[in-house]
Short mmCIF file of C-alpha atoms and ligand atoms in Angstrom, two decimals:
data_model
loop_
_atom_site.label_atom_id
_atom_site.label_comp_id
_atom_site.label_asym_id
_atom_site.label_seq_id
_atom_site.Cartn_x
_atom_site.Cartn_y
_atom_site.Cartn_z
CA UNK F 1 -26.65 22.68 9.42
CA UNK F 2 -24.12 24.06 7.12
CA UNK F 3 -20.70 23.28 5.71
CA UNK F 4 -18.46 25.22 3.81
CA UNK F 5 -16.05 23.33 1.97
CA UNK F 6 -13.48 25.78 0.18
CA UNK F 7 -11.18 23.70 -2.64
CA UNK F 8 -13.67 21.53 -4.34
CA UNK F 9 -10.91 19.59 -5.97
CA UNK F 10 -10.03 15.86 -5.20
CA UNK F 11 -10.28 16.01 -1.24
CA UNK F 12 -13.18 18.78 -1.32
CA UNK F 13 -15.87 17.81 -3.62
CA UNK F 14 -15.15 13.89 -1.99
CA UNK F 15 -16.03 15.48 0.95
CA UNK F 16 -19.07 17.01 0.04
CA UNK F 17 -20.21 13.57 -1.73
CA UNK F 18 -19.22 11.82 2.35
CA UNK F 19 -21.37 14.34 3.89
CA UNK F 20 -24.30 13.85 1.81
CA UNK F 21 -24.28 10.41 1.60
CA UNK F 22 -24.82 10.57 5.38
CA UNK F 23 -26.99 13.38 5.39
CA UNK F 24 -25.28 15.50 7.67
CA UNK F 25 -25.52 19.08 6.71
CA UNK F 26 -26.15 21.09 3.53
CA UNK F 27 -22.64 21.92 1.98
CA UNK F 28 -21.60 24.84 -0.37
CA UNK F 29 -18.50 24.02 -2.50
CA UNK F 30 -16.32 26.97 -3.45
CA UNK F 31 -13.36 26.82 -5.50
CA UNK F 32 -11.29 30.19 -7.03
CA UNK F 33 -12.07 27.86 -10.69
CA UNK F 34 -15.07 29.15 -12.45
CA UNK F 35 -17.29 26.79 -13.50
CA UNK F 36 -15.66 23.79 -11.48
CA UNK F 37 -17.56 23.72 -7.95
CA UNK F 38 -21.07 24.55 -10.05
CA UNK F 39 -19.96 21.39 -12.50
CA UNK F 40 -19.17 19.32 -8.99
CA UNK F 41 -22.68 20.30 -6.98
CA UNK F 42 -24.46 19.90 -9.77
CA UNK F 43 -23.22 16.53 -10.41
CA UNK F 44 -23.75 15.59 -6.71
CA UNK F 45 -27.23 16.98 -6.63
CA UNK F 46 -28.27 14.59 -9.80
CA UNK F 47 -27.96 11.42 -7.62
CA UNK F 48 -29.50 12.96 -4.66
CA UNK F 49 -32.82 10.95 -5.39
CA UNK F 50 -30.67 7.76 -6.03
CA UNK F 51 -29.00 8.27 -2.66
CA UNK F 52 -31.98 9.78 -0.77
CA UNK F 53 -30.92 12.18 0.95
CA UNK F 54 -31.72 15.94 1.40
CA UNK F 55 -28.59 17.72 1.69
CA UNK F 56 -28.83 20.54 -0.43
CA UNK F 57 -25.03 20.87 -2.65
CA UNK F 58 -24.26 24.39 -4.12
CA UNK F 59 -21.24 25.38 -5.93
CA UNK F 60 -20.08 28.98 -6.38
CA UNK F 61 -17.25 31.39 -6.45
CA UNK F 62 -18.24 33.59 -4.11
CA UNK F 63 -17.85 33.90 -0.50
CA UNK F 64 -21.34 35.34 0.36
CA UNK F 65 -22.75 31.95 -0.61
CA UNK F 66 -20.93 30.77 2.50
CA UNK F 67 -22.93 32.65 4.88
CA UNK F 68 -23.63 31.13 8.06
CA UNK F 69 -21.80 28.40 8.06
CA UNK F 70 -21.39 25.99 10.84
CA UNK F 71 -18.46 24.52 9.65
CA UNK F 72 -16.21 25.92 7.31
CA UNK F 73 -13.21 23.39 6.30
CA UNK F 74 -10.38 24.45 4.04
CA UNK F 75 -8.68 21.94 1.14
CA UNK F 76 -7.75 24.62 -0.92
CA UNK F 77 -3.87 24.52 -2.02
CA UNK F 78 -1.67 22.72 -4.26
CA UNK F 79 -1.68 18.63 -3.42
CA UNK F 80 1.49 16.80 -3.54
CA UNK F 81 3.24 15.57 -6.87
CA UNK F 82 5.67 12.28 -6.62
CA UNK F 83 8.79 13.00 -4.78
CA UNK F 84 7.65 16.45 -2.60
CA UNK F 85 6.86 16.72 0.80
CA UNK F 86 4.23 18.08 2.33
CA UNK F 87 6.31 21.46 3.10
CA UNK F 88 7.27 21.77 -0.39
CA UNK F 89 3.60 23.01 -0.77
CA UNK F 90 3.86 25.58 2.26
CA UNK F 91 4.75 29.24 0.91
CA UNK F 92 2.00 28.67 -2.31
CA UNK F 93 -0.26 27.15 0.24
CA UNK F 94 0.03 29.47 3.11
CA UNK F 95 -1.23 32.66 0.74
CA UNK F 96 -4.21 30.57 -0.07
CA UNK F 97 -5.05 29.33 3.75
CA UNK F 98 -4.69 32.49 4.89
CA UNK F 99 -7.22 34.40 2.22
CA UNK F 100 -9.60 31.41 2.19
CA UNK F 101 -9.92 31.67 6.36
CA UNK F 102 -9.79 35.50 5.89
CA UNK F 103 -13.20 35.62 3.62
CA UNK F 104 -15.12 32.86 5.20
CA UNK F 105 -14.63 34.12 8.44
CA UNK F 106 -16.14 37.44 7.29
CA UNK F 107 -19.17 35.29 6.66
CA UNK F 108 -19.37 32.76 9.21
CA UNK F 109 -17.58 34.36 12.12
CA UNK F 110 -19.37 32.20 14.44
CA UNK F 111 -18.10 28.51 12.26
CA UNK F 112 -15.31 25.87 13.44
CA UNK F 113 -12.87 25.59 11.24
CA UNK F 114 -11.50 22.37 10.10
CA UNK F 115 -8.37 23.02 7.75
CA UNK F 116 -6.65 19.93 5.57
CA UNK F 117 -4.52 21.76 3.32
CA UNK F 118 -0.76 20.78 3.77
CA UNK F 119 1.93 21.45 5.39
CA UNK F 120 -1.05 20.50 8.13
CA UNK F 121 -0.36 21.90 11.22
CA UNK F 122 1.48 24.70 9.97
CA UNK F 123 -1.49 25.67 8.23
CA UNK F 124 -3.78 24.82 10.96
CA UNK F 125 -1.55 27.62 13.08
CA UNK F 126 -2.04 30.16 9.97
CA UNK F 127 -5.73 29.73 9.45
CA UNK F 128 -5.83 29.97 13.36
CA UNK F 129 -3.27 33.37 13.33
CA UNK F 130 -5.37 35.12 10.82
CA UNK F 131 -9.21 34.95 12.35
CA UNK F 132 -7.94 34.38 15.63
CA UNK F 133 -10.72 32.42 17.10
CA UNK F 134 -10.64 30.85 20.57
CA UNK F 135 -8.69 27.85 19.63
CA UNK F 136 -11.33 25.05 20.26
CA UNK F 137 -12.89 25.94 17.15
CA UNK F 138 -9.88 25.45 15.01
CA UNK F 139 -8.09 22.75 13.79
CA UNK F 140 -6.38 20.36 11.60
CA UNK F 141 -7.35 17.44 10.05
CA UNK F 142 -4.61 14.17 9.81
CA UNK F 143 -4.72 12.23 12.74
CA UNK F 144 -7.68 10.44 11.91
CA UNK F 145 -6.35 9.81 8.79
CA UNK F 146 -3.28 8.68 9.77
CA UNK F 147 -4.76 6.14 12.51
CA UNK F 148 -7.25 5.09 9.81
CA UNK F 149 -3.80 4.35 7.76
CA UNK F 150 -2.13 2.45 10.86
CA UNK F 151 -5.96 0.42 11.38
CA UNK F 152 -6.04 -0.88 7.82
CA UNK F 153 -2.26 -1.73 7.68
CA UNK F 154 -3.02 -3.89 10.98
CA UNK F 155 -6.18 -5.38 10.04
CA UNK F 156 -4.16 -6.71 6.32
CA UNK F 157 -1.70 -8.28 8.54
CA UNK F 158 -3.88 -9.80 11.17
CA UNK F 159 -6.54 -10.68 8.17
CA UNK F 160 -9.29 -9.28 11.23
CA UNK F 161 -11.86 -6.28 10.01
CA UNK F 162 -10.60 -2.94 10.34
CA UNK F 163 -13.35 -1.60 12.39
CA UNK F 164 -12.01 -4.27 15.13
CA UNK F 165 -8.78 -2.52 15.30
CA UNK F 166 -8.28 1.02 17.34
CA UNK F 167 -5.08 2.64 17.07
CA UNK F 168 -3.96 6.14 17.83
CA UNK F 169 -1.43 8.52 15.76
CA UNK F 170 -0.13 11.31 17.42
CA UNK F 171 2.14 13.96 16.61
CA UNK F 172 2.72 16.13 12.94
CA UNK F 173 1.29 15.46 9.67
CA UNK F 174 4.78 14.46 8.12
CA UNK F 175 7.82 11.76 8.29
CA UNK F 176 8.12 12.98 12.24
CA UNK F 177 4.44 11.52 13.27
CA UNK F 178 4.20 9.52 16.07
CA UNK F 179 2.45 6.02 15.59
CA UNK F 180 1.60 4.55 18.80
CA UNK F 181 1.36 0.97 18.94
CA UNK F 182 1.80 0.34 22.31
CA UNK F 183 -1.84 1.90 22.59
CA UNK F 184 -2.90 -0.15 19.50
CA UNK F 185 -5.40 -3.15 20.30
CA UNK F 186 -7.78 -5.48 18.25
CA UNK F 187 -11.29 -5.74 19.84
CA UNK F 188 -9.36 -5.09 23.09
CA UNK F 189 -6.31 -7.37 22.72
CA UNK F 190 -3.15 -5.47 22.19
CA UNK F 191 -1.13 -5.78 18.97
CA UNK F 192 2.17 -6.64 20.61
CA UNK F 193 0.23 -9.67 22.02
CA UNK F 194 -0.68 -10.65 18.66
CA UNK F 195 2.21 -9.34 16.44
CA UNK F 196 6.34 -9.42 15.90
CA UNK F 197 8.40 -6.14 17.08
CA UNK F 198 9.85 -6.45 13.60
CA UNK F 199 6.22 -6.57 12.12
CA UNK F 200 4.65 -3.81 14.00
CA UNK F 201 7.64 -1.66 13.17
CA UNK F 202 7.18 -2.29 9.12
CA UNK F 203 3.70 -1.15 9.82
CA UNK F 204 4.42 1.87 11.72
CA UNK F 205 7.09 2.34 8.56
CA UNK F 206 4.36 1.89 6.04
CA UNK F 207 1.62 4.36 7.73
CA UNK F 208 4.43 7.30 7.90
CA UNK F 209 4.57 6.98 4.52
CA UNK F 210 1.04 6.03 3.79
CA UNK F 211 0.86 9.55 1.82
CA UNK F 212 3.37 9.17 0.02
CA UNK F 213 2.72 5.59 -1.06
CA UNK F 214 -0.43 6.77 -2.38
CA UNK F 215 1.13 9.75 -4.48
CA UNK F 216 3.64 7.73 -6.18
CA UNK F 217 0.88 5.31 -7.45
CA UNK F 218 -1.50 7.96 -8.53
CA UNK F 219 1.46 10.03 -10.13
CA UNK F 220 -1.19 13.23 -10.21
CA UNK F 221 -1.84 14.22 -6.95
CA UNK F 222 -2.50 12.68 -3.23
CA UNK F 223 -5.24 10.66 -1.50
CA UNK F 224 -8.96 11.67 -1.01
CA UNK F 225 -10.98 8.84 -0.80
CA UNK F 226 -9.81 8.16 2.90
CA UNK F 227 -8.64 12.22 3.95
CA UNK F 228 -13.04 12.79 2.82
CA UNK F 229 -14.18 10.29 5.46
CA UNK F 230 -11.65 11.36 7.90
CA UNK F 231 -12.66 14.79 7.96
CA UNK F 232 -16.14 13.48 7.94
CA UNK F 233 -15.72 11.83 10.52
CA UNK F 234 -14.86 14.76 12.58
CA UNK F 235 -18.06 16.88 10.99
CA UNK F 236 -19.93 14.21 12.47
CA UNK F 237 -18.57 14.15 15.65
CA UNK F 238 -18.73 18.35 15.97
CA UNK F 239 -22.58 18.35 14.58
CA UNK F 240 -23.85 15.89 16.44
CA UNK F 241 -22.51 16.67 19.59
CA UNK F 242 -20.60 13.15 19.89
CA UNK F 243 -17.73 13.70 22.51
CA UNK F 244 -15.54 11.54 20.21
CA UNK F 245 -12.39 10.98 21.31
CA UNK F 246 -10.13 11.30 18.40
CA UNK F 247 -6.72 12.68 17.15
CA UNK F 248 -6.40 16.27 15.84
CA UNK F 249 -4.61 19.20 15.32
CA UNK F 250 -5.03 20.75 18.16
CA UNK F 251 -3.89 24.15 19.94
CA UNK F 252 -2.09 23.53 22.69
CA UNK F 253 -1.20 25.76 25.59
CA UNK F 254 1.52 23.15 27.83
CA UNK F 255 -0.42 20.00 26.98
CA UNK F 256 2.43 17.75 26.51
CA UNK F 257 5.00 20.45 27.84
CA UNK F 258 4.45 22.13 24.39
CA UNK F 259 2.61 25.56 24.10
CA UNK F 260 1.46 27.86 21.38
CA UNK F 261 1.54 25.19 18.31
CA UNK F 262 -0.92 23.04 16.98
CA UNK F 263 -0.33 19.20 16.89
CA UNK F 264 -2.40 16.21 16.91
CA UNK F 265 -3.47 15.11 20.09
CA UNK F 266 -6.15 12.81 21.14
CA UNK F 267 -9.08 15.23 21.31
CA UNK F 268 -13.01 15.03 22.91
CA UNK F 269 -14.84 16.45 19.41
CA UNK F 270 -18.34 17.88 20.45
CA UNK F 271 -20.10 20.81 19.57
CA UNK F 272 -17.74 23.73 20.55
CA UNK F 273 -15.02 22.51 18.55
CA UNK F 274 -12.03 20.64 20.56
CA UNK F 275 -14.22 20.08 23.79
CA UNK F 276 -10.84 19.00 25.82
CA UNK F 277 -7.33 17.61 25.29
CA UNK F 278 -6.57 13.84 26.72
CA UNK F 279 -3.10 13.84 27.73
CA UNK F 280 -2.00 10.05 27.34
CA UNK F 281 1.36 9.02 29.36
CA UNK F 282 3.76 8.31 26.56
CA UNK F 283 7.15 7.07 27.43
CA UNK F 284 10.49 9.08 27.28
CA UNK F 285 11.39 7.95 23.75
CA UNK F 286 7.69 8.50 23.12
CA UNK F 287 8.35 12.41 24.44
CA UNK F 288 11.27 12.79 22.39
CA UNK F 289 9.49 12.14 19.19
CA UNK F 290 6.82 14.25 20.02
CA UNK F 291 9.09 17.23 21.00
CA UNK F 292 10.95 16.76 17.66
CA UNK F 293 8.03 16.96 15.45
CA UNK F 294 6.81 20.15 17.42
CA UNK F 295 10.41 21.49 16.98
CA UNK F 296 10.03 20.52 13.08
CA UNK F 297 6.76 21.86 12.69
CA UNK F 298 7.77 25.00 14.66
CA UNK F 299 10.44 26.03 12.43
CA UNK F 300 7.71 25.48 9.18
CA UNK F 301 5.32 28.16 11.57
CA UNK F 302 8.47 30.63 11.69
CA UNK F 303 9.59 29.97 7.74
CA UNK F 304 5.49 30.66 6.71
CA UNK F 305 5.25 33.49 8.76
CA UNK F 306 8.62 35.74 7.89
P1 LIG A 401 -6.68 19.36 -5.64
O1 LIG A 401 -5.60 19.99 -6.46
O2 LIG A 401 -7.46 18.25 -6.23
O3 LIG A 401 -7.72 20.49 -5.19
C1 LIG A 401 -7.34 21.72 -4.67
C2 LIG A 401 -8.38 22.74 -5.10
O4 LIG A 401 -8.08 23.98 -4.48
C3 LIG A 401 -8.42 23.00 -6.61
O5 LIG A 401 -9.72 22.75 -7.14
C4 LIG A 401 -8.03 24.46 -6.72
O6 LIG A 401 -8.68 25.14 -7.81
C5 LIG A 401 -8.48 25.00 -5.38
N1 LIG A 401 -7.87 26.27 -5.04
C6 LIG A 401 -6.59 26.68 -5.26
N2 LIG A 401 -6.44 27.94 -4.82
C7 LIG A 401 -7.61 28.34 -4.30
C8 LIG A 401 -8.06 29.51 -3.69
N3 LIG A 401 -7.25 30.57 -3.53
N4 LIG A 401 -9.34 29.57 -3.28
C9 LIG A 401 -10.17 28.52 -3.45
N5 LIG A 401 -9.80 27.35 -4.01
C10 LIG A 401 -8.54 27.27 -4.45
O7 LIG A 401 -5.99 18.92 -4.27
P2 LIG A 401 -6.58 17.87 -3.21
O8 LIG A 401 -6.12 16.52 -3.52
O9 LIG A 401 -8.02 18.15 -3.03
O10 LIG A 401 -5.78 18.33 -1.89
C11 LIG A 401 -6.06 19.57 -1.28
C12 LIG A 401 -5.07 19.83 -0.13
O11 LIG A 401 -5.32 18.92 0.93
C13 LIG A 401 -3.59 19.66 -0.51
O12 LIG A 401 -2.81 20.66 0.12
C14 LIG A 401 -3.25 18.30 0.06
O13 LIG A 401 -1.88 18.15 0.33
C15 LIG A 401 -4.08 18.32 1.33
N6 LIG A 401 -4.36 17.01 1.92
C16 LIG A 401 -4.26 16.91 3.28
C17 LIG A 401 -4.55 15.73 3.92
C18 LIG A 401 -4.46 15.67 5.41
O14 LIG A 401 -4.44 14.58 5.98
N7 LIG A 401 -4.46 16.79 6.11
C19 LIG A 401 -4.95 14.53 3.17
C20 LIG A 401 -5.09 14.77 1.76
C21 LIG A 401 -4.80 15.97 1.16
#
């Protein structure tokens, strides 16, 4: 198979490194920098005896390279400097969504796309708006990521492995995501059996601002290390047919009482794209949060698109 990874900067070209070093698919890199996404593939390709795999990495400026493409997943777009927000980046990054989906798509009309660049699900809608595709096959990359976030915060305080620990993060990629720890557990056992309300609330603190944490540390950008193997995760899941169950920006037509927006959801990831939608029973405060990060993210679709 075939990925398309357009943005080969910090989140892209770790991608491309994740997906080799599982030997998933082929990838081409392409980045609007001349020079940069050859420099990155070429580097990648020089340790492909070391790792052993067979993934073939090519890096190029121009969309024809893209051809075919199974997947095509989109990380081009200004990251976040200390002190934005993720919709600080929307009007720069909604010109470059929008012509990134535009020429792949004219290459690989028959891909899923998988977009990453922030404001998430705003972009996620634009991508979605411009190549209109059936929605299963596109979507947005942060609930994974921001579970993954909510996992590792648990498994610090607990001192248990992070694999042990399942969690779920629904909602928008921003301050307005909804952690859910009443559907958190370790190998089974749920959290509130084995933690403080106060403690589990400084977590749930913590992972909203797990993004942010990590920008004001690096000073020069956001993270990548963990956003690669989330959206690898999901490449896995949608090549090899998995039926993983696992948060995403999703489309969602009255799922949750909320149409025409995308917003993560726990989703069944399999070959088509978003297979189905699991509709978990969330409480009323539960709704209420989830309703106001639509709303939020709803005005961001309106704002992008006038
Ligand atoms: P970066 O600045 O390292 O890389 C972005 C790349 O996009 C650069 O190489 C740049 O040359 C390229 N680019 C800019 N305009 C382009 C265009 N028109 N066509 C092709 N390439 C173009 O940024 P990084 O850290 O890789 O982040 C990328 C995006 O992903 C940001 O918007 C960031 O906020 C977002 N992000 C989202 C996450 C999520 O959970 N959804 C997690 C981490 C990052």
């Amino acid at each position: 198979p075939l990925v398309s990874v357009i943005g080969a900067g910090n989140v892209g070209r770790s991608l491309a490194h994740r997906i080799a070093l599982k030997n998933l698919a082929d990838v081409v890199l392409l980045d609007i920098v001349e020079g940069l996404p050859q420099g990155v593939a070429l580097d990648l390709m020089e340790a492909q005896s070391i790792e052993s795999h067979d993934c073939q990495i090519i890096g190029t400026n121009d969309y024809a390279d893209t051809s075919g493409s199974n997947i095509v997943v989109i990380t081009a777009g200004l990251a976040r400097k200390p002190g934005m927000t993720r919709d600080d980046l929307m009007n720069v990054n909604a010109k470059i969504v929008v012509e990134a989906a535009q020429k792949a798509f004219i290459y690989s009309p028959d891909a899923i796309f998988i977009v990453i660049t922030n404001p998430l699900d705003v972009m996620t809608y634009l991508v979605w708006q411009t190549i209109k595709l059936p929605p299963a096959r596109v979507m947005g990359m942060a609930g994974v990521l921001d579970s993954s976030r909510l996992q590792t915060f648990i498994a610090m305080e607990l001192g248990v492995l992070a694999a042990d620990v399942h969690a779920m993060v629904l909602g928008g990629h921003g301050d307005l995501m909804l952690p859910l720890p009443r559907y958190c557990t370790v190998s089974g056992v749920p959290i509130t059996e084995l933690m403080e309300e106060a403690t589990i609330n400084r977590i749930v603190e913590r992972t909203r601002n797990g993004g942010a944490e990590i920008v004001k540390l690096l000073q020069t950008g956001g993270a990548y290390y963990a956003p690669a193997s989330s959206a690898c995760l999901m490449i896995e899941a949608i090549l090899r047919n998995q039926s993983r169950l696992l948060p995403t920006a999703a489309y969602l037509e009255g799922e949750y009482g909320l149409e025409d927006i995308f917003l993560g959801v726990p989703c069944r990831l399999g070959c088509r794209g978003v297979e189905s939608i699991l509709e978990v029973n969330l409480t009323e405060s539960e709704k209420k949060a989830l309703q106001i990060s639509a709303h939020s993210v709803r005005q961001n679709v309106q704002v992008a698109l006038s």
